[in-house]
XYZ file of C-alpha atoms in Angstrom:
313
model
C -106.515 -195.623 -8.808
C -107.610 -197.948 -11.534
C -111.151 -197.913 -9.913
C -111.107 -194.579 -9.874
C -110.105 -194.231 -13.285
C -112.753 -197.008 -14.886
C -115.333 -195.053 -13.015
C -114.497 -192.075 -14.891
C -113.739 -193.724 -18.234
C -117.591 -195.568 -17.313
C -119.252 -191.813 -16.786
C -117.815 -189.742 -19.395
C -119.035 -192.834 -21.854
C -122.844 -192.627 -20.636
C -122.834 -188.645 -20.742
C -121.575 -189.366 -24.628
C -123.457 -191.232 -25.550
C -126.687 -189.922 -24.057
C -125.569 -186.394 -24.962
C -125.262 -188.365 -29.044
C -129.088 -189.910 -27.958
C -130.549 -186.687 -27.897
C -128.200 -184.943 -30.452
C -129.835 -187.969 -33.017
C -132.644 -187.595 -32.513
C -133.370 -183.905 -32.154
C -131.905 -184.524 -35.598
C -134.961 -186.247 -36.543
C -137.296 -184.249 -34.983
C -135.493 -180.842 -36.668
C -135.331 -182.977 -39.604
C -138.912 -183.932 -39.890
C -140.162 -180.220 -39.181
C -138.756 -178.429 -41.386
C -139.398 -180.398 -44.041
C -142.688 -179.958 -43.500
C -142.732 -176.244 -42.659
C -145.644 -174.378 -44.211
C -145.349 -171.949 -46.710
C -144.284 -168.597 -44.862
C -142.672 -165.115 -44.821
C -139.868 -166.382 -42.611
C -136.625 -167.747 -44.142
C -136.843 -171.098 -42.707
C -140.130 -171.479 -44.637
C -138.436 -170.320 -47.747
C -135.677 -172.333 -47.605
C -136.821 -175.222 -46.967
C -139.476 -175.150 -50.096
C -137.020 -174.428 -52.366
C -135.609 -177.935 -51.486
C -139.043 -179.805 -51.933
C -141.528 -177.451 -55.040
C -141.329 -178.830 -58.573
C -142.308 -175.871 -60.108
C -142.966 -175.019 -63.920
C -140.433 -171.610 -63.193
C -138.402 -170.666 -60.739
C -137.125 -167.014 -59.619
C -133.972 -166.745 -57.382
C -131.952 -164.218 -56.516
C -131.382 -162.649 -53.507
C -133.726 -159.128 -52.212
C -133.801 -157.594 -55.903
C -135.762 -161.710 -56.652
C -137.819 -161.434 -54.077
C -139.047 -157.725 -54.013
C -138.029 -157.049 -57.926
C -140.493 -159.870 -60.266
C -144.429 -160.231 -58.941
C -144.312 -163.501 -59.241
C -148.171 -164.333 -60.271
C -148.602 -160.969 -63.332
C -144.867 -162.921 -64.617
C -146.801 -166.510 -64.505
C -150.019 -165.023 -66.138
C -148.258 -163.779 -69.090
C -146.026 -167.083 -69.367
C -149.149 -168.610 -69.266
C -150.712 -166.941 -72.242
C -147.628 -167.108 -73.987
C -148.032 -170.422 -73.402
C -151.763 -171.346 -73.620
C -151.668 -173.543 -71.374
C -151.434 -172.904 -66.840
C -147.855 -171.892 -65.331
C -146.669 -172.715 -61.869
C -144.277 -170.305 -60.083
C -142.903 -168.987 -57.553
C -139.799 -166.486 -56.122
C -137.537 -167.910 -53.867
C -135.634 -164.259 -54.200
C -134.104 -164.476 -50.531
C -133.204 -161.115 -48.454
C -128.835 -161.055 -47.932
C -128.985 -164.576 -49.393
C -126.332 -164.605 -52.765
C -125.709 -166.440 -55.393
C -123.761 -169.162 -54.495
C -126.678 -170.391 -51.851
C -129.040 -169.886 -54.796
C -126.947 -172.096 -57.082
C -127.154 -174.966 -54.289
C -131.348 -174.777 -54.472
C -131.443 -174.832 -58.114
C -129.227 -177.787 -58.350
C -130.746 -179.804 -55.545
C -133.865 -178.638 -57.705
C -132.852 -179.788 -61.068
C -131.926 -183.303 -59.445
C -135.626 -184.403 -58.259
C -137.426 -181.919 -61.094
C -137.503 -180.307 -64.605
C -138.973 -176.872 -64.485
C -139.109 -175.244 -67.966
C -138.241 -172.015 -66.830
C -135.471 -171.308 -64.335
C -134.285 -167.622 -63.651
C -131.054 -166.708 -62.096
C -131.378 -162.632 -60.727
C -127.171 -162.034 -59.871
C -124.855 -159.268 -59.740
C -121.551 -159.505 -61.357
C -120.040 -158.378 -57.603
C -121.757 -161.482 -55.733
C -119.064 -163.728 -57.778
C -116.494 -162.149 -55.582
C -114.138 -162.913 -52.793
C -115.496 -160.398 -51.204
C -118.488 -162.135 -50.881
C -119.004 -165.704 -49.035
C -119.494 -168.874 -50.047
C -121.861 -168.910 -47.075
C -124.753 -171.932 -47.865
C -125.616 -172.561 -44.320
C -128.789 -171.960 -44.337
C -129.464 -175.184 -45.574
C -127.240 -176.769 -42.797
C -130.319 -179.082 -41.955
C -130.476 -180.361 -44.749
C -127.072 -181.726 -45.069
C -127.712 -185.127 -44.097
C -130.569 -185.824 -46.884
C -129.079 -183.967 -49.321
C -126.296 -184.950 -51.158
C -125.851 -181.436 -53.343
C -126.962 -179.980 -50.030
C -123.670 -182.176 -48.268
C -121.454 -181.196 -51.523
C -121.685 -177.242 -51.292
C -121.060 -177.195 -47.526
C -118.164 -179.696 -47.733
C -116.736 -177.118 -50.533
C -116.714 -174.295 -48.569
C -116.500 -175.640 -45.610
C -113.871 -178.241 -45.941
C -112.925 -177.728 -42.400
C -116.507 -178.292 -41.020
C -117.290 -181.742 -42.219
C -117.177 -183.577 -38.801
C -119.209 -180.833 -37.231
C -121.701 -180.766 -39.476
C -123.194 -184.436 -38.829
C -124.624 -182.802 -34.944
C -127.735 -181.965 -34.969
C -127.132 -179.478 -33.165
C -124.894 -177.600 -34.749
C -126.650 -177.799 -37.917
C -129.350 -175.882 -35.896
C -127.558 -173.590 -34.497
C -127.942 -169.617 -34.624
C -131.566 -170.236 -33.107
C -132.813 -172.033 -36.241
C -135.693 -174.463 -33.754
C -136.835 -171.290 -33.001
C -136.799 -169.748 -36.073
C -138.969 -172.650 -37.479
C -141.250 -171.868 -34.842
C -141.721 -168.493 -35.394
C -142.961 -169.861 -39.110
C -146.292 -171.498 -37.735
C -147.477 -168.196 -36.817
C -146.497 -165.478 -38.841
C -148.145 -164.667 -42.391
C -149.559 -167.230 -44.975
C -147.799 -166.269 -48.286
C -150.716 -164.784 -50.314
C -147.671 -163.173 -53.362
C -145.612 -167.167 -54.313
C -142.652 -165.863 -52.741
C -143.196 -161.944 -53.627
C -142.576 -159.359 -51.170
C -143.534 -156.074 -52.639
C -142.616 -152.395 -50.723
C -144.271 -150.018 -50.795
C -142.729 -146.472 -49.427
C -141.320 -144.466 -52.255
C -136.830 -143.468 -51.656
C -136.495 -140.336 -49.785
C -133.988 -138.609 -52.592
C -132.498 -136.699 -49.838
C -131.548 -139.013 -47.870
C -127.505 -140.554 -49.025
C -127.068 -143.949 -50.308
C -124.007 -145.645 -50.196
C -123.740 -149.225 -52.976
C -121.424 -152.667 -50.860
C -119.651 -153.885 -53.963
C -117.012 -151.267 -55.189
C -115.425 -152.375 -58.449
C -111.645 -151.789 -57.109
C -112.115 -154.680 -54.665
C -113.368 -157.047 -57.506
C -111.783 -160.364 -57.620
C -113.943 -163.560 -58.706
C -114.531 -166.899 -56.589
C -113.422 -169.609 -59.271
C -115.588 -172.040 -56.959
C -118.406 -169.887 -57.250
C -117.825 -169.353 -60.925
C -117.743 -173.148 -61.550
C -121.008 -174.030 -59.621
C -122.594 -171.634 -61.973
C -121.081 -173.474 -65.173
C -122.309 -176.666 -63.397
C -126.254 -175.537 -63.107
C -125.261 -174.224 -66.352
C -124.423 -177.280 -68.251
C -127.214 -179.567 -66.651
C -129.889 -177.000 -67.332
C -128.384 -177.582 -71.246
C -128.367 -180.975 -70.693
C -132.010 -181.760 -68.996
C -133.182 -178.830 -71.809
C -134.302 -176.602 -68.604
C -133.986 -172.328 -70.853
C -132.114 -170.704 -67.919
C -131.956 -166.756 -67.958
C -129.972 -164.613 -66.140
C -130.732 -161.281 -64.964
C -129.559 -158.361 -63.458
C -132.439 -155.840 -61.961
C -132.462 -152.272 -61.989
C -130.327 -149.791 -59.405
C -130.475 -146.104 -59.632
C -127.890 -145.020 -60.797
C -125.656 -147.492 -59.649
C -122.236 -146.710 -59.873
C -119.898 -148.499 -62.772
C -119.347 -152.483 -61.613
C -117.309 -155.314 -63.919
C -119.515 -156.260 -66.556
C -118.860 -160.004 -65.235
C -121.614 -161.803 -65.571
C -122.588 -161.277 -68.950
C -119.060 -162.565 -70.063
C -119.494 -165.236 -67.560
C -123.177 -165.698 -69.239
C -122.398 -165.842 -72.710
C -119.553 -167.873 -71.985
C -121.879 -170.527 -70.869
C -124.938 -170.488 -73.309
C -126.856 -168.625 -70.800
C -129.214 -165.315 -71.974
C -128.522 -162.900 -69.934
C -131.109 -159.634 -69.783
C -129.159 -156.439 -67.562
C -131.579 -154.032 -66.183
C -128.940 -152.432 -63.606
C -128.194 -149.382 -65.569
C -131.451 -148.665 -67.938
C -131.399 -145.504 -67.855
C -135.925 -145.088 -68.210
C -135.747 -146.228 -64.426
C -132.376 -143.537 -63.515
C -135.107 -141.246 -64.512
C -137.863 -141.659 -62.423
C -136.770 -142.530 -58.730
C -140.708 -142.583 -57.748
C -140.226 -145.896 -58.900
C -137.754 -147.178 -56.773
C -138.481 -148.397 -52.364
C -134.028 -147.121 -52.370
C -131.258 -146.692 -54.823
C -131.303 -150.891 -54.610
C -134.862 -152.150 -54.675
C -137.889 -150.907 -56.323
C -140.893 -150.263 -54.370
C -144.573 -152.392 -55.984
C -145.593 -149.001 -58.352
C -141.617 -149.745 -59.769
C -141.423 -153.742 -59.840
C -144.922 -154.068 -61.616
C -143.388 -152.045 -64.393
C -140.439 -154.114 -64.216
C -142.115 -157.525 -64.122
C -144.088 -156.341 -67.743
C -140.431 -154.973 -69.029
C -138.652 -157.927 -68.848
C -140.992 -160.043 -69.853
C -140.916 -158.468 -72.975
C -137.625 -159.739 -73.035
C -138.156 -162.960 -72.009
C -140.543 -163.594 -74.562
C -138.249 -164.736 -77.475
C -136.914 -167.500 -74.797
C -140.559 -168.469 -74.152
C -140.912 -169.533 -77.614
C -138.118 -171.711 -77.504
C -139.543 -173.808 -74.539
C -143.081 -174.282 -76.498
C -140.837 -175.486 -79.830
C -138.856 -178.122 -77.712
């Protein structure tokens, strides 16, 4: 009996050691590959780029940032205002809400001091019905202290699992990384144009409802901390809501939060001009390329006073 137990113990030890070695080996391979992904129009590449890039102007937000800020147009306008070349990138990502972008911003501030950070955000993104999810940054868990803190706070029960490479690269992440190498190059500095016009005969509904809104204190605190770091580092931090077509009423939480943190807030959510021009929209939540080009010019005019503050430093 003792011999059988020893044999089982030895076999189990070998299996565990083998799995551990495979996990460590895959982790080293995938971690190295993740931080060297080419800049492409794919989620893993966009995430990787946002955690290693060092621009003068950084644009963060969800799909409305991704599709509304024409990066090169904005960078050229800012360059004329500052009288010097400007590097800029649009890190907007579809279906990724504010907490994940706050994580990327805070990580950037630990390694680099941009001149200007713009965060496209809506009040609804602070609601408890929105997850604090930052799992897309899981590949960086072992190497980025900011990512580790955000993930630990969001998934306290998963801290042990995050030590496993197999867990951090779940959800077919290696396959999505491989697809990056055959994807189209990013020629628009992160901006993704939408060319069709909205079908005004279709029925659209907005998913965020005012009656369900309850701010998540952890996400609010993350916003306050990023605002504080920007102030300490001399970085101009701007919050903005971009246009929606005839959007329903929603609590003006982001305006009050920004004001309490000393963060300028520019609100285009219910601008009457865009509400009167459905041809500028791809759908009620997103501008098409014509609308984005016009919005970028209008946003730059609102941004100008804060750009003067940057040059005065």
